[in-house]
Amino acid sequence: MDTMAESHPCSCGARHPTGVRRCPGAPAGAKAGSGRDRGAVALFRIADMDCPAEEGLIRARIGEMPGVLGLEFNLMRRTLKIRHEPAALPAITEALDSLELGARLADKASADRAATAETRISWRKLAFAGCLAAASEAFELFIQGDVGGSGFHAPAWEIGGKAIAEWLPPIMAVAAILVGGLATYRKGWLAVKNRNLNINALMSVAVTGALALGQYPEAAMVMVLFSLAEAIEAKSLDRARNAIKGLLSLAPEQAMILDADGAWRETDIKRAAVGDRVRVRPGERVPLDGVILEGRSAVNQAPITGESLPVEKTAGDPVYAGSINESGSFEFRVTAEAGDSTLARIIHAVEEAQGARAPVQRFVDRFARIYTPAMFAAAFATAVIPPLFLGGIWREWIYTALVLLVIGCPCALVISTPVGIVGGLSAATRRGILIKGGLYLEQGRLIKWLALDKTGTITHGKPRQTDFAEWGGLERDRAVLLASSLAARSDHPVSLAIARQAAENGAARLEAADFSALPGQGVRGVMEGREWRLGNHHLIEEMHMCSPELEKTLFALEKQGKSVVALIGERGVQGLFAVADTIRESSVGAIRELKRIGVKTIMLTGDNGHTAGVIAGQAGVDDFKGNLLPEDKSAVVERLSESGLVGMVGDGINDAPALARAGIGFAMAAAGTDTAMETADVALMD
């Protein structure tokens, strides 16, 4: 969450752009801070920081140290930015080293690379520990004699006057704890050593207390289940990191940039500066944000804005990093460096939203900040006060204190899953709804607003021909034959929709000779000895064929959110074809049902206001917002959250920030992107 990326004065007296160059007088990994911050900024990569428990430990250790001006944690990337006085860095580094969490000074590039590394979890070790714990429980039952009326009794063989079977439960329990719980003991010891009684410390003491009380199987099973819960959470963070990795791969690493000597060269996008001239060829992804200087093309902005159809771009129009150039070639002027592009802001928004949700998802850790020390104090008082002041027996009251500590351990809140939740999750899965935790199943009833993406969620996400208007006297069948023959040679989504509709109706096809694309306008070809064109509104105007009557018809169709192309021959416009993304048949009924149960709906889309208004009216949503970028969708969700729990439904990369920001995110998994799947809390598989 790089909120300090700006040019600033450093303690050395010079100005350095934050995040680009470090202060020459600072150690590697430390960067200059802003004048407002009065110090330097050090970026640490902390390999073992996987949950808020470690964050709390670090905050307690260095948060109040002299010279520390501010802390900025990012669990997603396992990084910590520390704003500090320059002279305090050695003491800060030493303090972090003492926590044994693998803290190392790093620059942003190395931290980005390390952030994609997955947490190493030994599932085999956990499974083996679970088997040992279960076996310990089983042998404990056997020792008690007749098991369930089966007539089975423990063997009578003895070692040192004690039956062999009686040695097995404690041996297996201790082995299970050693195999599956050493990491928890290590974290617990670090917490105690740094006077921070977190849940790991309480778990360690509680399990040790259970062993001291002779409750070996219970101690082993509690430790194994707690370790399993920690491993699952670490894995969920890995899935979120993979979503970020997928976003990073959208923009190409190289761009064709015009050098000062007038030559075009492939250059790393990180070296591109605002004002550079970049060329994009057909089929390539746009590498950076910018404004077109020369050329025109249809650009697919769906990964960024979610618009269902490619947008015609010409000189003066903006383009976004990660979008796809469909047809023509163009050159643009860079308006934002790689780290400040729209795509980079999407990534930042996802990270920020994930981080903002972490305290909610880990309620138990916040609860334990008060509860854990209170339980330790109560157990200590129980062990000490009666023997000292009431004549109690030390052994009995220490035993009672350990019992209190074990039964008071909040691990049950972490590892328990009520039968109702298990049943609900299973039932949902059988119906193609993958819910990523009982928390979201429980909170679903609290949703006040449901925000819905348009393309691929309320609509099918694939444009279809919706209208045909005869024009210029050419018969419908003849116009469809000519237009579909040209459209079949194009890969533009609007052309594909026209060709598909004609094919479904059984229309024949002509051979188009001398075929060529008209960048940003349409296509042309010669059929039966005559030249025909299939193009958009821009082409009609350029050919000076846009009469007032035709303009009125075009405007009426475009006002309905439809893309219109015309078949143009030697005698002018000979037919109009309108294409639009159509609403799903089930959308209206689903939104009506949501209203019936008291959930308000709002449609969020990157499409223009006309298109958004038409679809919103057909779907029957309570409100809608158009022309939204990904961060705008996230902002709307955040604003709605002030009035209650908000759900967000989406399927695209552009929906990821809003999905992460929402109280519950729903991904349309059947046709959605991996990023949406990873970010959301519920995946609709069908």
XYZ file of C-alpha atoms in Angstrom:
686
model
C 0.000 0.000 0.000
C 2.375 2.633 -1.241
C 0.702 5.783 -0.010
C 3.934 7.808 0.162
C 4.868 7.877 -3.550
C 5.711 11.539 -4.102
C 8.697 13.859 -4.576
C 9.969 15.005 -1.208
C 12.859 16.616 0.629
C 15.184 14.191 2.366
C 17.165 14.595 5.546
C 20.230 14.999 3.329
C 18.796 18.250 1.961
C 18.090 16.963 -1.570
C 14.753 15.957 -3.123
C 14.172 12.333 -4.078
C 11.091 10.725 -5.705
C 9.851 8.283 -3.084
C 9.919 4.651 -4.222
C 12.328 5.408 -7.077
C 15.648 6.369 -5.489
C 16.868 5.915 -1.960
C 18.790 8.542 -0.077
C 22.519 8.190 -0.865
C 23.291 8.350 2.825
C 20.788 5.685 3.856
C 21.373 1.915 4.051
C 20.128 -0.294 1.231
C 16.390 -0.661 1.453
C 15.823 2.668 3.193
C 14.219 5.511 1.281
C 13.813 9.190 1.939
C 10.622 10.321 3.569
C 8.510 13.375 2.900
C 9.034 16.707 4.530
C 5.745 16.188 6.307
C 7.028 12.891 7.705
C 10.361 14.441 8.791
C 12.380 11.286 8.210
C 13.262 8.280 6.103
C 11.126 5.344 4.990
C 12.486 1.803 5.317
C 10.806 -1.099 3.534
C 11.136 -4.476 5.272
C 10.241 -7.853 3.809
C 9.003 -10.061 6.711
C 8.919 -13.664 5.529
C 6.933 -15.123 8.462
C 4.290 -12.390 8.794
C 1.155 -14.257 7.750
C -1.596 -13.065 10.095
C -2.615 -10.212 12.429
C -1.017 -12.058 15.382
C 2.447 -11.387 13.929
C 1.407 -7.855 13.045
C 0.371 -7.244 16.655
C 3.663 -8.665 17.907
C 5.679 -6.350 15.649
C 3.550 -3.330 16.520
C 3.973 -3.974 20.249
C 7.741 -4.385 19.883
C 8.648 -1.372 17.761
C 5.560 0.840 17.650
C 6.651 2.958 20.616
C 10.392 2.893 19.969
C 12.173 6.281 19.926
C 12.573 7.515 16.356
C 9.692 5.459 14.907
C 7.234 7.874 13.263
C 4.773 5.471 11.649
C 4.119 1.860 10.629
C 2.378 0.626 7.486
C 1.696 -3.127 7.280
C 0.809 -5.106 4.158
C -0.013 -8.728 5.006
C -0.675 -9.468 1.337
C 2.922 -8.695 0.384
C 4.444 -9.534 3.788
C 5.984 -6.076 3.933
C 6.286 -3.337 6.531
C 7.063 0.292 5.801
C 8.542 2.139 8.738
C 8.719 5.906 8.760
C 11.589 6.784 11.074
C 14.313 9.196 12.039
C 17.458 8.259 10.062
C 19.489 7.533 13.192
C 16.897 5.033 14.486
C 17.235 2.494 11.653
C 19.918 0.286 13.293
C 17.875 -0.050 16.500
C 14.720 -0.809 14.498
C 16.512 -3.499 12.480
C 17.887 -5.077 15.656
C 14.431 -5.079 17.280
C 12.870 -6.768 14.239
C 15.661 -9.358 14.172
C 14.918 -10.215 17.805
C 11.381 -11.251 16.808
C 12.826 -14.003 14.551
C 10.210 -13.443 11.837
C 12.683 -13.261 8.940
C 12.685 -9.456 8.631
C 15.043 -8.090 5.977
C 15.520 -4.635 4.457
C 14.439 -4.697 0.807
C 13.684 -2.433 -2.114
C 10.200 -2.448 -3.651
C 11.166 -4.616 -6.637
C 12.585 -7.437 -4.508
C 9.624 -7.216 -2.130
C 7.243 -7.546 -5.111
C 9.075 -10.665 -6.301
C 9.117 -12.219 -2.851
C 5.430 -11.445 -2.298
C 4.417 -13.911 -5.013
C 6.138 -16.811 -3.227
C 3.604 -19.157 -1.657
C 3.667 -20.141 2.012
C 5.215 -23.569 2.489
C 2.711 -25.773 4.278
C 3.501 -29.414 4.983
C 0.060 -30.931 4.616
C 1.544 -34.410 5.048
C 2.967 -33.451 8.436
C -0.382 -32.038 9.488
C -2.169 -35.183 8.303
C 0.342 -37.371 10.163
C -0.112 -35.296 13.332
C -3.880 -35.641 12.987
C -3.590 -39.418 12.675
C -1.401 -39.552 15.797
C -3.888 -37.429 17.747
C -6.796 -39.615 16.624
C -4.848 -42.772 17.509
C -4.096 -41.321 20.952
C -7.806 -40.780 21.504
C -8.619 -44.301 20.294
C -6.101 -45.970 22.618
C -7.369 -43.840 25.501
C -10.830 -45.330 24.920
C -9.399 -48.845 24.705
C -7.632 -48.409 28.023
C -10.931 -47.559 29.688
C -12.045 -51.138 29.108
C -15.041 -52.372 27.163
C -15.386 -50.030 24.161
C -18.990 -49.375 23.210
C -20.087 -52.765 24.513
C -17.943 -54.567 21.940
C -16.224 -56.738 24.526
C -12.789 -55.324 23.636
C -10.329 -54.862 26.543
C -6.844 -53.378 26.540
C -3.963 -55.912 26.520
C -2.575 -56.693 29.959
C 1.141 -56.708 28.966
C 3.147 -54.488 31.270
C 6.381 -52.489 31.324
C 7.612 -51.308 34.713
C 4.331 -52.284 36.326
C 2.277 -50.295 33.796
C 0.285 -51.721 30.863
C 1.867 -51.060 27.459
C -1.400 -49.595 26.152
C -1.284 -46.980 28.903
C 1.997 -45.632 27.503
C 0.640 -45.253 23.988
C -1.815 -42.303 24.398
C 0.750 -39.909 25.956
C 3.487 -40.991 23.529
C 1.245 -40.493 20.491
C -0.142 -37.209 21.838
C 3.306 -35.750 22.475
C 4.432 -36.937 19.022
C 1.375 -35.258 17.418
C 2.140 -31.986 19.219
C 5.804 -32.112 18.204
C 4.936 -32.833 14.563
C 2.045 -30.389 14.173
C 2.466 -27.762 16.867
C 6.107 -26.731 17.126
C 5.437 -23.609 15.040
C 2.687 -22.557 17.464
C 5.008 -23.167 20.434
C 7.713 -21.105 18.729
C 5.320 -18.206 18.084
C 3.970 -18.504 21.607
C 7.483 -18.343 23.088
C 8.328 -15.283 20.984
C 5.127 -13.602 22.185
C 5.865 -14.342 25.853
C 9.499 -13.263 25.455
C 8.298 -9.927 24.068
C 5.591 -9.551 26.733
C 2.788 -9.921 24.187
C 0.185 -12.491 25.255
C -1.454 -13.350 21.945
C -3.473 -16.390 20.954
C -0.332 -18.412 20.171
C 0.924 -17.876 23.739
C -2.410 -18.908 25.220
C -2.616 -21.963 22.964
C 0.884 -23.020 23.995
C 0.175 -22.659 27.724
C -3.255 -24.283 27.419
C -1.912 -27.324 25.567
C 0.961 -27.659 28.021
C -1.554 -27.389 30.871
C -3.687 -30.127 29.328
C -0.609 -32.376 29.153
C 0.153 -31.598 32.820
C -3.407 -32.604 33.713
C -2.985 -35.892 31.873
C -5.461 -34.978 29.096
C -3.129 -36.163 26.351
C -5.542 -36.856 23.449
C -7.412 -33.580 24.028
C -4.151 -31.589 24.094
C -2.972 -33.206 20.859
C -6.247 -32.741 18.997
C -6.612 -29.080 20.029
C -3.076 -28.321 18.842
C -3.539 -30.132 15.522
C -6.853 -28.424 14.783
C -5.436 -25.017 15.669
C -2.435 -25.627 13.391
C -4.807 -26.707 10.620
C -6.819 -23.479 11.002
C -3.609 -21.433 10.776
C -2.512 -23.343 7.656
C -5.870 -22.791 5.948
C -5.686 -19.060 6.639
C -2.139 -18.878 5.272
C -3.342 -20.680 2.145
C -6.201 -18.206 1.703
C -3.671 -15.355 1.749
C -1.686 -17.208 -0.919
C -4.800 -17.343 -3.100
C -5.201 -13.594 -2.710
C -1.532 -13.101 -3.638
C -2.070 -15.208 -6.757
C -4.935 -12.893 -7.711
C -2.546 -9.939 -7.476
C -0.007 -11.882 -9.566
C -2.667 -12.379 -12.248
C -3.358 -8.657 -12.336
C 0.340 -7.882 -12.692
C 0.537 -10.063 -15.804
C -2.082 -7.984 -17.657
C 0.277 -5.233 -18.753
C 3.229 -6.135 -21.012
C 6.698 -5.621 -19.577
C 8.016 -3.981 -22.769
C 6.754 -1.030 -24.801
C 7.745 0.370 -28.200
C 8.971 3.858 -27.217
C 10.314 6.658 -29.423
C 13.866 7.553 -28.335
C 15.378 11.041 -28.339
C 17.251 10.153 -31.556
C 13.963 9.415 -33.359
C 14.278 5.600 -33.322
C 11.618 3.202 -32.019
C 13.000 0.757 -29.421
C 11.584 -1.972 -27.172
C 11.963 -0.553 -23.658
C 11.081 -1.761 -20.159
C 7.863 0.012 -19.142
C 9.410 0.868 -15.769
C 11.821 3.167 -17.615
C 9.016 5.011 -19.411
C 8.368 8.576 -18.300
C 5.366 10.857 -18.577
C 5.393 12.460 -22.020
C 7.085 9.554 -23.846
C 5.600 8.532 -27.207
C 4.523 4.868 -27.437
C 3.353 2.833 -30.446
C 0.806 -0.018 -30.140
C 0.274 -2.518 -32.961
C -2.931 -4.508 -33.682
C -3.527 -7.327 -31.197
C -1.130 -5.934 -28.590
C -1.982 -4.915 -25.035
C -1.610 -1.250 -24.160
C 1.450 -1.048 -21.867
C 0.776 2.274 -20.089
C -1.920 4.883 -19.545
C -1.928 7.662 -22.114
C -3.710 9.863 -24.643
C -3.758 8.949 -28.357
C -1.735 11.306 -30.552
C -2.080 9.609 -33.931
C -4.108 6.751 -35.425
C -7.427 5.155 -34.511
C -8.595 1.717 -33.444
C -11.176 -0.266 -31.510
C -9.826 -0.958 -28.024
C -11.170 -3.700 -25.768
C -11.240 -2.106 -22.308
C -13.145 -4.968 -20.652
C -10.230 -5.994 -18.368
C -10.094 -2.460 -16.953
C -13.536 -0.847 -17.235
C -15.736 -3.889 -17.888
C -17.335 -2.366 -20.990
C -19.052 -5.078 -22.999
C -18.005 -3.787 -26.444
C -14.718 -2.420 -27.769
C -14.508 1.362 -27.704
C -13.544 3.320 -30.810
C -10.461 5.432 -30.024
C -8.963 8.286 -31.992
C -6.657 11.258 -31.384
C -7.326 12.847 -27.994
C -8.976 9.762 -26.437
C -7.500 8.114 -23.308
C -6.190 4.534 -23.280
C -5.486 2.355 -20.231
C -2.688 -0.071 -19.455
C -3.867 -3.682 -19.787
C -6.540 -2.982 -22.410
C -6.311 -4.739 -25.796
C -5.859 -3.051 -29.161
C -8.286 -4.915 -31.423
C -7.493 -3.683 -34.929
C -5.681 -0.494 -35.936
C -2.289 0.869 -34.924
C -1.902 4.062 -32.923
C 0.619 6.146 -31.027
C -0.026 7.726 -27.652
C 1.599 10.025 -25.129
C 2.255 8.493 -21.690
C 0.265 10.247 -18.942
C 1.251 8.064 -15.972
C 4.284 5.976 -15.106
C 3.932 2.201 -14.700
C 3.479 2.451 -10.934
C 0.694 5.043 -11.252
C -1.351 3.547 -14.105
C -5.026 2.642 -13.803
C -4.029 -1.038 -13.638
C -1.529 -0.302 -10.841
C -4.277 1.518 -8.945
C -6.569 -1.508 -9.369
C -3.860 -3.710 -7.842
C -3.371 -1.214 -5.028
C -7.135 -1.064 -4.430
C -7.370 -4.874 -4.173
C -4.475 -4.976 -1.708
C -5.916 -2.125 0.336
C -9.378 -3.661 0.441
C -7.994 -7.072 1.433
C -5.986 -5.436 4.195
C -8.992 -3.456 5.404
C -11.010 -6.658 5.774
C -8.390 -8.600 7.704
C -9.395 -7.312 11.195
C -12.997 -8.366 10.538
C -11.971 -11.804 9.331
C -9.748 -12.268 12.386
C -12.163 -11.106 15.085
C -10.790 -13.689 17.479
C -7.350 -12.059 17.482
C -8.819 -8.683 18.415
C -10.940 -10.372 21.061
C -7.882 -12.197 22.398
C -5.996 -8.937 22.983
C -8.235 -8.365 25.990
C -9.432 -11.880 26.709
C -6.066 -13.631 26.698
C -4.325 -11.466 29.332
C -7.519 -11.577 31.408
C -7.529 -15.398 31.345
C -3.858 -15.534 32.302
C -4.524 -13.173 35.211
C -7.547 -15.194 36.351
C -5.597 -18.481 36.177
C -2.670 -16.987 38.092
C -4.986 -15.614 40.774
C -6.734 -19.000 41.052
C -3.388 -20.786 41.536
C -1.906 -18.327 44.056
C -4.574 -16.573 46.137
C -6.304 -19.588 47.815
C -3.040 -21.256 48.970
C -1.535 -17.972 50.185
C -4.534 -16.395 51.885
C -7.225 -19.073 52.326
C -5.202 -22.099 53.424
C -5.709 -23.981 50.186
C -3.502 -26.813 48.961
C -1.071 -25.709 46.269
C -1.407 -28.843 44.108
C -5.199 -28.682 44.033
C -5.384 -24.989 43.197
C -2.657 -25.159 40.527
C -4.622 -28.049 39.025
C -7.786 -25.883 39.106
C -5.903 -22.966 37.509
C -4.722 -25.180 34.657
C -8.270 -26.466 34.140
C -9.480 -22.854 33.999
C -6.789 -22.009 31.458
C -7.624 -24.986 29.249
C -11.389 -24.497 29.270
C -10.946 -20.733 28.927
C -8.740 -20.997 25.843
C -10.466 -19.201 22.921
C -9.195 -21.802 20.471
C -12.729 -23.169 20.268
C -13.742 -19.892 18.644
C -11.020 -20.380 16.031
C -11.433 -24.056 15.190
C -15.089 -24.836 15.858
C -17.609 -24.960 13.028
C -21.215 -25.357 14.149
C -23.158 -28.179 12.584
C -25.540 -25.683 10.994
C -22.676 -23.933 9.200
C -21.265 -27.227 7.903
C -24.694 -28.226 6.653
C -25.228 -24.858 4.985
C -21.857 -24.911 3.239
C -22.426 -28.478 2.018
C -25.920 -27.726 0.745
C -24.672 -24.641 -1.094
C -21.823 -26.593 -2.692
C -24.252 -29.214 -4.007
C -26.130 -26.378 -5.716
C -23.023 -24.950 -7.350
C -22.396 -22.184 -4.802
C -18.901 -22.269 -3.326
C -18.836 -20.302 -0.044
C -15.318 -19.723 1.286
C -16.165 -19.839 4.986
C -18.957 -19.960 7.537
C -18.535 -16.246 8.242
C -20.016 -15.289 4.859
C -22.853 -17.785 5.211
C -23.767 -16.263 8.585
C -23.504 -12.654 7.400
C -25.521 -13.096 4.216
C -28.753 -12.302 6.044
C -27.351 -8.868 7.002
C -26.885 -7.596 3.426
C -28.658 -4.266 2.876
C -27.324 -3.428 -0.614
C -26.264 -5.742 -3.417
C -24.075 -4.088 -6.056
C -24.193 -5.807 -9.453
C -21.763 -5.579 -12.336
C -23.566 -5.301 -15.680
C -21.566 -7.173 -18.304
C -21.604 -10.930 -17.733
C -23.645 -10.605 -14.552
C -26.976 -8.955 -15.338
C -26.324 -9.381 -19.077
C -24.955 -12.306 -21.073
C -21.644 -10.556 -21.698
C -21.737 -11.341 -25.437
C -23.159 -8.817 -27.919
C -26.034 -9.914 -30.151
C -27.745 -8.287 -33.084
C -30.938 -6.741 -31.742
C -32.246 -4.565 -34.598
C -32.191 -4.217 -38.378
C -33.513 -1.159 -40.184
C -34.009 -1.161 -43.989
C -32.507 1.900 -45.629
C -31.918 3.102 -49.159
C -34.370 0.691 -50.785
C -32.279 -2.491 -50.482
C -34.285 -5.556 -49.444
C -33.632 -7.008 -45.996
C -32.381 -10.417 -47.184
C -29.997 -8.808 -49.663
C -28.639 -6.385 -47.034
C -28.142 -9.210 -44.517
C -26.320 -11.314 -47.138
C -23.889 -8.520 -48.024
C -23.320 -7.321 -44.440
C -22.805 -10.792 -42.973
C -20.350 -11.688 -45.763
C -18.183 -8.716 -44.793
C -18.713 -9.259 -41.049
C -17.582 -12.887 -41.268
C -14.107 -11.700 -42.344
C -13.709 -9.413 -39.292
C -12.802 -10.289 -35.700
C -14.542 -7.233 -34.216
C -17.239 -8.271 -31.663
C -19.916 -6.207 -33.404
C -19.140 -7.848 -36.756
C -19.072 -11.271 -35.134
C -22.536 -10.674 -33.668
C -23.935 -9.793 -37.109
C -22.294 -12.818 -38.742
C -23.497 -15.124 -35.961
C -27.090 -13.896 -36.257
C -27.062 -14.432 -40.027
C -25.603 -17.936 -39.627
C -28.294 -18.854 -37.060
C -30.938 -17.757 -39.578
C -29.381 -19.898 -42.308
C -28.197 -17.018 -44.503
C -25.758 -17.794 -47.313
C -22.427 -16.007 -47.730
C -20.634 -14.249 -50.593
C -16.896 -14.184 -51.217
C -15.472 -10.744 -50.412
C -12.465 -9.893 -52.578
C -9.898 -7.179 -51.893
C -10.968 -7.250 -48.236
C -9.369 -4.780 -45.802
C -9.975 -3.278 -42.365
C -10.683 0.403 -41.925
C -9.040 1.101 -38.530
C -11.499 2.580 -36.088
C -14.275 2.642 -38.695
C -15.118 -0.801 -40.067
C -14.261 -3.050 -43.015
C -14.517 -2.978 -46.816
C -14.582 -5.548 -49.627
C -15.655 -6.157 -53.220
C -18.628 -8.463 -53.792
C -20.172 -9.201 -57.186
C -18.016 -6.524 -58.748
C -19.062 -3.711 -56.416
C -17.371 -2.200 -53.375
C -19.256 -2.438 -50.079
C -18.409 -1.137 -46.638
C -19.639 -2.090 -43.189
C -18.835 0.652 -40.707
C -19.767 2.742 -37.711
C -21.112 6.253 -37.245
C -17.628 7.744 -37.797
C -17.393 6.119 -41.238
C -20.841 7.399 -42.258
C -19.871 10.939 -41.301
C -16.483 10.713 -43.007
C -18.216 9.648 -46.236
C -20.652 12.594 -45.856
C -23.704 10.331 -45.924
C -25.273 11.323 -42.584
C -28.603 12.996 -43.426
C -30.768 14.503 -40.628
C -33.216 11.597 -40.911
C -30.413 9.016 -40.702
C -28.813 10.904 -37.805
C -32.118 10.788 -35.919
C -32.409 7.011 -36.418
C -28.796 6.428 -35.355
C -29.241 8.579 -32.249
C -32.416 6.737 -31.256
C -30.645 3.361 -31.406
C -27.482 4.598 -29.698
C -29.573 6.143 -26.921
C -30.760 2.618 -26.145
C -27.152 1.595 -25.497
C -26.692 -0.156 -28.839
C -23.740 -0.086 -31.226
C -24.911 0.674 -34.786
C -23.117 -0.198 -38.036
C -24.244 0.582 -41.540
C -23.966 -1.294 -44.816
C -22.683 1.303 -47.319
C -22.621 0.882 -51.093
C -22.206 3.109 -54.126
C -25.717 4.516 -53.540
C -25.096 5.315 -49.872
C -26.354 3.632 -46.701
C -28.276 0.458 -47.538
C -29.110 -0.959 -44.110
C -28.564 -0.424 -40.372
C -27.607 -3.152 -37.905
C -27.785 -2.585 -34.120
C -25.837 -4.763 -31.693
C -26.088 -4.834 -27.894
C -25.321 -6.958 -24.886
C -28.671 -8.494 -23.917
C -30.041 -9.002 -20.420
C -30.153 -12.499 -18.925
C -33.650 -13.971 -18.749
C -33.199 -14.769 -15.048
C -31.891 -11.342 -14.022
C -35.276 -9.609 -13.734
C -36.740 -12.374 -11.564
C -33.655 -12.543 -9.342
C -33.643 -8.779 -8.727
C -37.385 -8.839 -8.021
C -36.815 -11.604 -5.456
C -33.997 -9.622 -3.809
C -36.345 -6.669 -3.434
C -38.982 -8.939 -1.896
C -36.619 -9.945 0.908
C -35.581 -6.342 1.544
C -32.251 -6.137 -0.321
C -31.699 -2.989 -2.401
C -29.854 -3.360 -5.704
C -27.506 -1.044 -7.596
C -25.872 -1.700 -10.985
C -22.244 -0.578 -11.429
C -20.742 -0.519 -14.919
C -18.017 1.032 -17.017
C -20.463 1.457 -19.906
C -21.804 4.890 -20.833
C -24.834 6.383 -19.123
C -27.247 5.598 -21.988
C -26.391 1.894 -22.026
C -26.403 1.699 -18.240
C -29.795 3.395 -18.023
C -31.408 1.054 -20.551
C -30.150 -2.132 -18.876
C -30.971 -0.785 -15.397
C -34.527 -0.088 -16.516
C -34.941 -3.566 -17.991
C -33.465 -5.264 -14.912
C -35.470 -3.227 -12.419
C -32.578 -2.272 -10.098
C -33.079 0.463 -7.495
C -30.143 2.560 -8.714
C -27.304 2.518 -11.239
C -23.964 4.191 -11.907
C -22.256 4.333 -15.308
C -18.838 5.371 -16.661
C -17.116 3.830 -13.638
C -13.473 2.805 -13.412
C -12.557 -0.025 -11.005
C -11.618 2.350 -8.193
C -14.948 4.160 -8.710
C -16.846 0.901 -8.194
C -14.876 0.273 -5.008
C -15.640 3.813 -3.794
C -19.392 3.333 -4.380
C -19.322 0.055 -2.424
C -17.418 1.729 0.406
C -19.918 4.586 0.516
C -22.878 2.193 0.601
C -21.196 0.292 3.451
C -21.955 3.222 5.735
C -25.619 2.164 5.730
C -25.048 -1.559 6.314
C -23.468 -4.709 4.900
C -22.897 -4.543 1.134
C -22.545 -7.475 -1.260
C -20.892 -7.145 -4.678
C -21.475 -9.432 -7.670
C -18.984 -9.385 -10.563
C -17.013 -11.478 -12.995
C -14.119 -9.385 -14.272
C -10.708 -8.152 -13.219
C -12.178 -4.656 -13.125
C -14.578 -5.850 -10.400
C -11.805 -7.168 -8.128
C -11.355 -4.004 -5.988
C -15.103 -3.745 -5.344
C -15.348 -7.490 -4.637
C -12.562 -7.168 -2.088
C -14.004 -4.003 -0.518
C -17.520 -5.432 -0.140
C -18.620 -7.196 3.024
C -19.319 -10.258 0.865
C -18.033 -10.595 -2.702
C -19.807 -12.908 -5.184
C -17.933 -14.032 -8.322
C -19.691 -15.262 -11.468
C -17.248 -18.146 -11.731
C -18.668 -19.950 -14.769
C -17.582 -17.185 -17.160
C -15.542 -15.000 -14.834
C -11.836 -14.369 -14.426
C -9.470 -16.110 -12.034
C -8.817 -12.791 -10.296
C -12.510 -12.336 -9.495
C -12.656 -15.939 -8.268
C -9.706 -15.492 -5.934
C -10.873 -12.135 -4.577
C -14.513 -13.026 -3.934
C -15.884 -14.746 -0.838
C -18.566 -16.701 -2.728
C -18.195 -18.256 -6.185
C -21.317 -18.988 -8.259
C -20.096 -21.981 -10.252
C -23.147 -22.331 -12.516
